mmCIF file of C-alpha atoms in Angstrom:
data_model
loop_
_atom_site.group_PDB
_atom_site.id
_atom_site.type_symbol
_atom_site.label_atom_id
_atom_site.label_comp_id
_atom_site.label_asym_id
_atom_site.label_seq_id
_atom_site.Cartn_x
_atom_site.Cartn_y
_atom_site.Cartn_z
ATOM 1 C CA UNK A 6 -9.173 40.972 70.695
ATOM 2 C CA UNK A 7 -10.631 37.566 69.587
ATOM 3 C CA UNK A 8 -14.468 37.290 70.025
ATOM 4 C CA UNK A 9 -17.377 34.902 70.384
ATOM 5 C CA UNK A 10 -20.656 36.234 70.160
ATOM 6 C CA UNK A 11 -24.743 35.198 70.915
ATOM 7 C CA UNK A 12 -26.829 37.847 69.862
ATOM 8 C CA UNK A 13 -28.169 36.777 65.954
ATOM 9 C CA UNK A 14 -28.384 39.266 62.832
ATOM 10 C CA UNK A 15 -29.390 39.049 59.510
ATOM 11 C CA UNK A 16 -26.268 39.000 57.224
ATOM 12 C CA UNK A 17 -25.705 41.015 54.428
ATOM 13 C CA UNK A 18 -22.526 42.131 52.430
ATOM 14 C CA UNK A 19 -21.172 45.320 50.633
ATOM 15 C CA UNK A 20 -18.712 42.469 48.791
ATOM 16 C CA UNK A 21 -18.165 39.276 47.717
ATOM 17 C CA UNK A 22 -14.607 39.656 46.286
ATOM 18 C CA UNK A 23 -11.276 38.780 47.997
ATOM 19 C CA UNK A 24 -10.032 42.153 49.842
ATOM 20 C CA UNK A 25 -8.324 44.467 47.970
ATOM 21 C CA UNK A 26 -8.139 48.470 47.570
ATOM 22 C CA UNK A 27 -10.532 50.043 50.536
ATOM 23 C CA UNK A 28 -12.384 49.361 53.759
ATOM 24 C CA UNK A 29 -14.780 46.557 53.337
ATOM 25 C CA UNK A 30 -18.124 45.938 55.616
ATOM 26 C CA UNK A 31 -20.726 43.409 56.603
ATOM 27 C CA UNK A 32 -22.731 42.856 58.710
ATOM 28 C CA UNK A 33 -22.350 39.049 60.653
ATOM 29 C CA UNK A 34 -24.376 36.792 62.412
ATOM 30 C CA UNK A 35 -23.439 38.920 65.258
ATOM 31 C CA UNK A 36 -22.370 42.398 64.516
ATOM 32 C CA UNK A 37 -20.653 44.847 62.121
ATOM 33 C CA UNK A 38 -17.235 43.304 60.764
ATOM 34 C CA UNK A 39 -15.116 45.571 58.671
ATOM 35 C CA UNK A 40 -11.924 44.789 57.036
ATOM 36 C CA UNK A 41 -9.648 47.876 56.911
ATOM 37 C CA UNK A 42 -6.477 48.239 54.689
ATOM 38 C CA UNK A 43 -3.089 48.420 56.527
ATOM 39 C CA UNK A 44 -1.202 51.834 55.097
ATOM 40 C CA UNK A 45 2.152 49.621 55.400
ATOM 41 C CA UNK A 46 1.540 46.433 53.966
ATOM 42 C CA UNK A 47 -0.371 46.151 50.848
ATOM 43 C CA UNK A 48 -1.896 43.099 51.435
ATOM 44 C CA UNK A 49 -2.550 43.256 55.146
ATOM 45 C CA UNK A 50 -5.940 44.119 56.846
ATOM 46 C CA UNK A 51 -6.847 44.417 60.159
ATOM 47 C CA UNK A 52 -10.216 42.898 61.039
ATOM 48 C CA UNK A 53 -12.830 45.131 63.397
ATOM 49 C CA UNK A 54 -16.183 43.510 64.792
ATOM 50 C CA UNK A 55 -18.583 46.530 66.034
ATOM 51 C CA UNK A 56 -15.517 48.535 66.461
ATOM 52 C CA UNK A 57 -13.492 46.519 68.216
ATOM 53 C CA UNK A 58 -10.215 45.170 66.741
ATOM 54 C CA UNK A 59 -9.981 41.573 66.490
ATOM 55 C CA UNK A 60 -7.270 39.978 63.976
ATOM 56 C CA UNK A 61 -4.523 41.807 61.734
ATOM 57 C CA UNK A 62 -3.576 39.192 58.405
ATOM 58 C CA UNK A 63 -0.925 39.424 56.070
ATOM 59 C CA UNK A 64 -1.782 37.747 52.888
ATOM 60 C CA UNK A 65 1.552 38.177 51.486
ATOM 61 C CA UNK A 66 3.261 36.735 54.841
ATOM 62 C CA UNK A 67 1.025 34.733 57.016
ATOM 63 C CA UNK A 68 3.823 35.064 59.955
ATOM 64 C CA UNK A 69 3.761 38.928 60.564
ATOM 65 C CA UNK A 70 1.699 39.553 63.516
ATOM 66 C CA UNK A 71 0.563 42.918 63.485
ATOM 67 C CA UNK A 72 -1.059 43.085 66.823
ATOM 68 C CA UNK A 73 0.901 42.750 70.399
ATOM 69 C CA UNK A 74 -1.020 40.294 71.950
ATOM 70 C CA UNK A 75 -1.331 38.266 68.529
ATOM 71 C CA UNK A 76 2.888 38.278 68.727
ATOM 72 C CA UNK A 77 2.532 37.235 72.249
ATOM 73 C CA UNK A 78 0.148 34.163 71.521
ATOM 74 C CA UNK A 79 2.790 33.625 68.749
ATOM 75 C CA UNK A 80 5.420 32.933 70.582
ATOM 76 C CA UNK A 81 3.539 29.905 72.488
ATOM 77 C CA UNK A 82 3.314 28.891 69.127
ATOM 78 C CA UNK A 83 7.146 28.787 68.243
ATOM 79 C CA UNK A 84 7.574 27.130 71.700
ATOM 80 C CA UNK A 85 5.370 24.205 71.382
ATOM 81 C CA UNK A 86 7.261 21.801 69.939
ATOM 82 C CA UNK A 87 10.838 22.178 67.992
ATOM 83 C CA UNK A 88 10.907 24.182 65.099
ATOM 84 C CA UNK A 89 8.928 23.023 62.492
ATOM 85 C CA UNK A 90 6.988 20.307 63.838
ATOM 86 C CA UNK A 91 3.568 19.631 63.110
ATOM 87 C CA UNK A 92 1.491 19.886 65.958
ATOM 88 C CA UNK A 93 -2.209 20.040 66.776
ATOM 89 C CA UNK A 94 -4.100 23.098 67.575
ATOM 90 C CA UNK A 95 -7.561 24.031 69.288
ATOM 91 C CA UNK A 96 -8.438 27.664 68.822
ATOM 92 C CA UNK A 97 -11.100 28.803 70.901
ATOM 93 C CA UNK A 98 -11.748 32.051 68.727
ATOM 94 C CA UNK A 99 -11.875 32.436 64.852
ATOM 95 C CA UNK A 100 -11.867 35.809 63.790
ATOM 96 C CA UNK A 101 -9.685 36.087 60.811
ATOM 97 C CA UNK A 102 -8.138 32.924 61.610
ATOM 98 C CA UNK A 103 -4.711 34.726 62.169
ATOM 99 C CA UNK A 104 -3.039 32.456 64.658
ATOM 100 C CA UNK A 105 -4.071 29.921 62.816
ATOM 101 C CA UNK A 106 -2.536 31.229 59.319
ATOM 102 C CA UNK A 107 0.315 31.510 61.305
ATOM 103 C CA UNK A 108 0.606 28.156 62.628
ATOM 104 C CA UNK A 109 0.602 26.584 59.291
ATOM 105 C CA UNK A 110 3.112 28.798 57.789
ATOM 106 C CA UNK A 111 5.682 27.940 60.690
ATOM 107 C CA UNK A 112 4.150 24.461 61.227
ATOM 108 C CA UNK A 113 3.599 22.668 57.777
ATOM 109 C CA UNK A 114 1.172 20.063 58.342
ATOM 110 C CA UNK A 115 -0.123 20.939 61.760
ATOM 111 C CA UNK A 116 -3.681 19.962 62.338
ATOM 112 C CA UNK A 117 -6.167 22.712 63.315
ATOM 113 C CA UNK A 118 -9.295 22.829 64.391
ATOM 114 C CA UNK A 119 -11.138 26.623 65.189
ATOM 115 C CA UNK A 120 -14.820 26.980 67.307
ATOM 116 C CA UNK A 121 -16.094 30.611 65.606
ATOM 117 C CA UNK A 122 -19.952 30.550 66.633
ATOM 118 C CA UNK A 123 -20.278 33.098 64.061
ATOM 119 C CA UNK A 124 -20.488 31.136 60.898
ATOM 120 C CA UNK A 125 -21.277 34.357 58.479
ATOM 121 C CA UNK A 126 -18.258 35.915 59.602
ATOM 122 C CA UNK A 127 -16.044 32.620 58.607
ATOM 123 C CA UNK A 128 -17.845 32.705 55.263
ATOM 124 C CA UNK A 129 -16.695 36.196 55.068
ATOM 125 C CA UNK A 130 -13.484 35.635 56.156
ATOM 126 C CA UNK A 131 -12.660 32.912 53.727
ATOM 127 C CA UNK A 132 -14.182 34.553 51.201
ATOM 128 C CA UNK A 133 -12.484 38.234 51.479
ATOM 129 C CA UNK A 134 -8.676 36.366 52.959
ATOM 130 C CA UNK A 135 -8.395 33.091 51.597
ATOM 131 C CA UNK A 136 -6.527 30.123 52.891
ATOM 132 C CA UNK A 137 -4.198 28.161 51.067
ATOM 133 C CA UNK A 138 -5.809 24.675 50.591
ATOM 134 C CA UNK A 139 -3.476 22.680 51.662
ATOM 135 C CA UNK A 140 -3.546 23.980 55.115
ATOM 136 C CA UNK A 141 -5.468 21.637 57.515
ATOM 137 C CA UNK A 142 -7.871 24.123 59.297
ATOM 138 C CA UNK A 143 -11.084 23.217 59.871
ATOM 139 C CA UNK A 144 -13.306 25.636 61.537
ATOM 140 C CA UNK A 145 -16.720 24.657 63.632
ATOM 141 C CA UNK A 146 -19.605 27.310 63.466
ATOM 142 C CA UNK A 147 -20.156 26.592 67.372
ATOM 143 C CA UNK A 148 -19.851 28.178 70.532
ATOM 144 C CA UNK A 149 -16.213 27.559 72.120
ATOM 145 C CA UNK A 150 -17.100 26.221 75.274
ATOM 146 C CA UNK A 151 -19.121 23.517 73.389
ATOM 147 C CA UNK A 152 -16.685 22.443 71.247
ATOM 148 C CA UNK A 153 -14.149 21.877 73.920
ATOM 149 C CA UNK A 154 -16.360 19.705 76.113
ATOM 150 C CA UNK A 155 -16.146 17.750 72.634
ATOM 151 C CA UNK A 156 -12.322 17.855 72.312
ATOM 152 C CA UNK A 157 -10.973 14.268 72.394
ATOM 153 C CA UNK A 158 -8.809 13.966 76.096
ATOM 154 C CA UNK A 159 -5.465 14.213 75.447
ATOM 155 C CA UNK A 160 -5.611 15.362 71.894
ATOM 156 C CA UNK A 161 -4.301 18.857 71.630
ATOM 157 C CA UNK A 162 -0.991 19.666 71.833
ATOM 158 C CA UNK A 163 -1.982 23.455 72.472
ATOM 159 C CA UNK A 164 -5.059 25.384 73.562
ATOM 160 C CA UNK A 165 -5.652 28.908 72.456
ATOM 161 C CA UNK A 166 -8.671 31.029 73.854
ATOM 162 C CA UNK A 167 -9.002 34.095 72.087
ATOM 163 C CA UNK A 168 -12.748 34.118 73.272
ATOM 164 C CA UNK A 169 -14.732 38.066 73.544
ATOM 165 C CA UNK A 170 -18.114 38.662 72.849
ATOM 166 C CA UNK A 171 -17.944 42.121 71.773
ATOM 167 C CA UNK A 172 -14.462 43.243 73.520
ATOM 168 C CA UNK A 173 -15.612 41.190 76.564
ATOM 169 C CA UNK A 174 -14.532 37.438 77.426
ATOM 170 C CA UNK A 175 -17.861 35.582 77.822
ATOM 171 C CA UNK A 176 -18.086 34.565 82.093
ATOM 172 C CA UNK A 177 -18.801 31.073 80.820
ATOM 173 C CA UNK A 178 -15.534 31.052 79.159
ATOM 174 C CA UNK A 179 -13.628 32.265 82.526
ATOM 175 C CA UNK A 180 -13.936 29.588 84.977
ATOM 176 C CA UNK A 181 -12.897 27.075 86.576
ATOM 177 C CA UNK A 182 -14.771 24.501 84.919
ATOM 178 C CA UNK A 183 -13.628 26.002 81.540
ATOM 179 C CA UNK A 184 -9.797 25.381 82.591
ATOM 180 C CA UNK A 185 -10.325 21.919 84.037
ATOM 181 C CA UNK A 186 -11.794 21.217 80.300
ATOM 182 C CA UNK A 187 -8.993 22.475 78.632
ATOM 183 C CA UNK A 188 -6.344 20.618 81.182
ATOM 184 C CA UNK A 189 -8.535 17.270 79.913
ATOM 185 C CA UNK A 190 -7.980 18.396 76.106
ATOM 186 C CA UNK A 191 -4.153 18.752 76.565
ATOM 187 C CA UNK A 192 -1.576 16.116 75.701
ATOM 188 C CA UNK A 193 1.242 15.060 77.872
ATOM 189 C CA UNK A 194 3.654 18.141 77.823
ATOM 190 C CA UNK A 195 0.751 20.323 76.080
ATOM 191 C CA UNK A 196 -0.446 24.129 77.235
ATOM 192 C CA UNK A 197 -3.502 26.108 77.667
ATOM 193 C CA UNK A 198 -3.538 29.712 76.850
ATOM 194 C CA UNK A 199 -5.778 32.920 77.015
ATOM 195 C CA UNK A 200 -6.352 36.072 75.925
ATOM 196 C CA UNK A 201 -7.964 38.295 78.202
ATOM 197 C CA UNK A 202 -8.352 42.113 78.989
ATOM 198 C CA UNK A 203 -8.437 43.984 81.797
ATOM 199 C CA UNK A 204 -7.411 47.565 83.584
ATOM 200 C CA UNK A 205 -7.514 49.688 86.817
ATOM 201 C CA UNK A 206 -7.190 46.961 89.664
ATOM 202 C CA UNK A 207 -6.995 44.249 87.409
ATOM 203 C CA UNK A 208 -9.340 41.941 89.722
ATOM 204 C CA UNK A 209 -10.771 40.048 86.326
ATOM 205 C CA UNK A 210 -6.857 38.931 85.805
ATOM 206 C CA UNK A 211 -6.357 38.552 89.241
ATOM 207 C CA UNK A 212 -9.227 36.092 89.286
ATOM 208 C CA UNK A 213 -8.197 34.616 86.145
ATOM 209 C CA UNK A 214 -4.748 33.619 87.146
ATOM 210 C CA UNK A 215 -5.769 31.697 90.622
ATOM 211 C CA UNK A 216 -8.660 30.637 88.674
ATOM 212 C CA UNK A 217 -5.989 29.188 86.604
ATOM 213 C CA UNK A 218 -3.787 28.436 89.434
ATOM 214 C CA UNK A 219 -6.513 26.025 90.590
ATOM 215 C CA UNK A 220 -5.457 23.658 87.970
ATOM 216 C CA UNK A 221 -2.388 24.189 86.892
ATOM 217 C CA UNK A 222 0.648 23.509 88.594
ATOM 218 C CA UNK A 223 2.621 25.968 86.497
ATOM 219 C CA UNK A 224 0.837 29.221 85.066
ATOM 220 C CA UNK A 225 2.878 32.599 83.738
ATOM 221 C CA UNK A 226 1.140 35.962 82.472
ATOM 222 C CA UNK A 227 2.769 38.265 79.873
ATOM 223 C CA UNK A 228 1.535 41.609 79.736
ATOM 224 C CA UNK A 229 2.604 45.394 79.207
ATOM 225 C CA UNK A 230 3.952 46.898 82.542
ATOM 226 C CA UNK A 231 1.564 49.637 82.207
ATOM 227 C CA UNK A 232 -1.448 47.052 81.826
ATOM 228 C CA UNK A 233 -0.070 45.391 85.056
ATOM 229 C CA UNK A 234 0.535 48.751 86.951
ATOM 230 C CA UNK A 235 -3.328 49.781 86.345
ATOM 231 C CA UNK A 236 -2.521 52.624 84.284
ATOM 232 C CA UNK A 237 -3.999 51.739 80.809
ATOM 233 C CA UNK A 238 -6.754 48.744 79.724
ATOM 234 C CA UNK A 239 -5.070 46.595 77.590
ATOM 235 C CA UNK A 240 -4.399 42.756 76.990
ATOM 236 C CA UNK A 241 -3.036 39.707 78.944
ATOM 237 C CA UNK A 242 -1.899 36.540 77.945
ATOM 238 C CA UNK A 243 -1.831 33.423 80.327
ATOM 239 C CA UNK A 244 -0.439 30.086 79.889
ATOM 240 C CA UNK A 245 -0.543 26.858 81.805
ATOM 241 C CA UNK A 246 0.611 23.260 81.861
ATOM 242 C CA UNK A 247 1.317 20.971 84.008
ATOM 243 C CA UNK A 248 4.964 20.248 82.906
ATOM 244 C CA UNK A 249 7.526 23.143 83.569
ATOM 245 C CA UNK A 250 6.988 26.243 81.452
ATOM 246 C CA UNK A 251 9.722 27.661 79.050
ATOM 247 C CA UNK A 252 9.657 31.131 81.605
ATOM 248 C CA UNK A 253 13.450 31.919 80.025
ATOM 249 C CA UNK A 254 12.619 31.730 76.480
ATOM 250 C CA UNK A 255 9.520 33.577 77.088
ATOM 251 C CA UNK A 256 10.900 36.523 78.851
ATOM 252 C CA UNK A 257 13.513 36.807 76.120
ATOM 253 C CA UNK A 258 11.147 36.629 73.218
ATOM 254 C CA UNK A 259 9.020 39.068 75.002
ATOM 255 C CA UNK A 260 11.713 41.339 76.296
ATOM 256 C CA UNK A 261 12.988 41.589 72.041
ATOM 257 C CA UNK A 262 9.091 42.178 71.068
ATOM 258 C CA UNK A 263 8.737 45.947 69.764
ATOM 259 C CA UNK A 264 6.044 46.705 72.320
ATOM 260 C CA UNK A 265 7.211 46.517 76.154
ATOM 261 C CA UNK A 266 5.861 43.369 77.912
ATOM 262 C CA UNK A 267 6.665 41.449 81.601
ATOM 263 C CA UNK A 268 6.461 37.945 82.288
ATOM 264 C CA UNK A 269 5.351 37.137 85.583
ATOM 265 C CA UNK A 270 5.487 33.627 86.936
ATOM 266 C CA UNK A 271 6.265 31.731 90.165
ATOM 267 C CA UNK A 272 5.675 33.633 93.616
ATOM 268 C CA UNK A 273 5.513 37.059 91.672
ATOM 269 C CA UNK A 274 2.193 35.769 90.278
ATOM 270 C CA UNK A 275 0.963 34.059 93.184
ATOM 271 C CA UNK A 276 1.103 37.378 95.303
ATOM 272 C CA UNK A 277 -0.577 39.047 92.159
ATOM 273 C CA UNK A 278 -3.824 37.300 92.746
ATOM 274 C CA UNK A 279 -3.806 39.521 96.078
ATOM 275 C CA UNK A 280 -6.274 36.730 97.300
ATOM 276 C CA UNK A 281 -8.742 36.874 94.147
ATOM 277 C CA UNK A 282 -11.192 34.029 94.357
ATOM 278 C CA UNK A 283 -11.713 31.404 91.783
ATOM 279 C CA UNK A 284 -14.414 32.093 89.383
ATOM 280 C CA UNK A 285 -16.839 29.087 89.173
ATOM 281 C CA UNK A 286 -19.753 28.759 86.683
ATOM 282 C CA UNK A 287 -22.068 29.655 89.806
ATOM 283 C CA UNK A 288 -20.570 33.253 90.621
ATOM 284 C CA UNK A 289 -18.384 34.100 86.666
ATOM 285 C CA UNK A 290 -18.548 37.758 84.975
ATOM 286 C CA UNK A 291 -17.361 38.783 82.026
ATOM 287 C CA UNK A 292 -14.189 40.647 81.620
ATOM 288 C CA UNK A 293 -15.238 44.743 82.317
ATOM 289 C CA UNK A 294 -16.119 46.615 79.307
ATOM 290 C CA UNK A 295 -13.071 48.782 77.988
ATOM 291 C CA UNK A 296 -13.513 52.500 78.773
ATOM 292 C CA UNK A 297 -15.033 54.977 76.138
ATOM 293 C CA UNK A 298 -12.861 55.281 72.949
ATOM 294 C CA UNK A 299 -10.390 52.649 73.964
ATOM 295 C CA UNK A 300 -10.839 51.183 70.125
ATOM 296 C CA UNK A 301 -11.865 55.312 68.807
ATOM 297 C CA UNK A 302 -9.082 55.155 65.955
ATOM 298 C CA UNK A 303 -8.300 51.307 65.885
ATOM 299 C CA UNK A 304 -7.204 49.943 62.464
ATOM 300 C CA UNK A 305 -7.611 53.059 60.884
#
């Protein structure tokens, strides 16, 4: 789901070699990280943090995006510029660097910066799931918002926020002020996208849409229809910009995916907010905790 944690623990590891064979685990700065092999793809692994799925990486094919939410973020990488053209990307939340790998593979020479609070996790991921030396991916061991605050004005084509503390989006990365920082970082024509999680009445998701609409004139949401109906807890992808979004192509790509998805935009999305309040630094709350057993069989 992506993540960004605040608590600190002493790191330890069960292995220092690149991941092969069975599951591996390590207690990092912020929790228990596990790499679980994919039974169907010999060089693919799921990263779990304290039992919650975060990333899926296939070392043999970095263009393969195993998680539904990652494929939807991948669509936005694909639509950020002409095919193959290098772009500048700021990833807020690192995990196993899945989207950074995807961008580097599909858009060679792209310049990418990743904010990942857990330095021990990054060190372990680099050792277990190595990155090609030619890829221009720089990882900063810092809080996502702190990195966003220092990002050059108009210096990024795509900001991807996949920031989770455990299985929840931390409050300081959900606010009007946070969205304004993302807006400031975007180059003309750039886009901001965020992965969030919600369920039930979708109060958090409605507030997040209202918050982005207070900063950006163009906002869209992508999610499983069952999540939008409150039937299950799951991921929702938000995308925002100051210029028109490629709604038709985004809808086509979402519809062609193996997982059901729907794109909301315009009047329907404005109605979706239902009058929800804009989140601010003064009164923001983290996303809701997932129901018990949501990740019972995650990655296994």
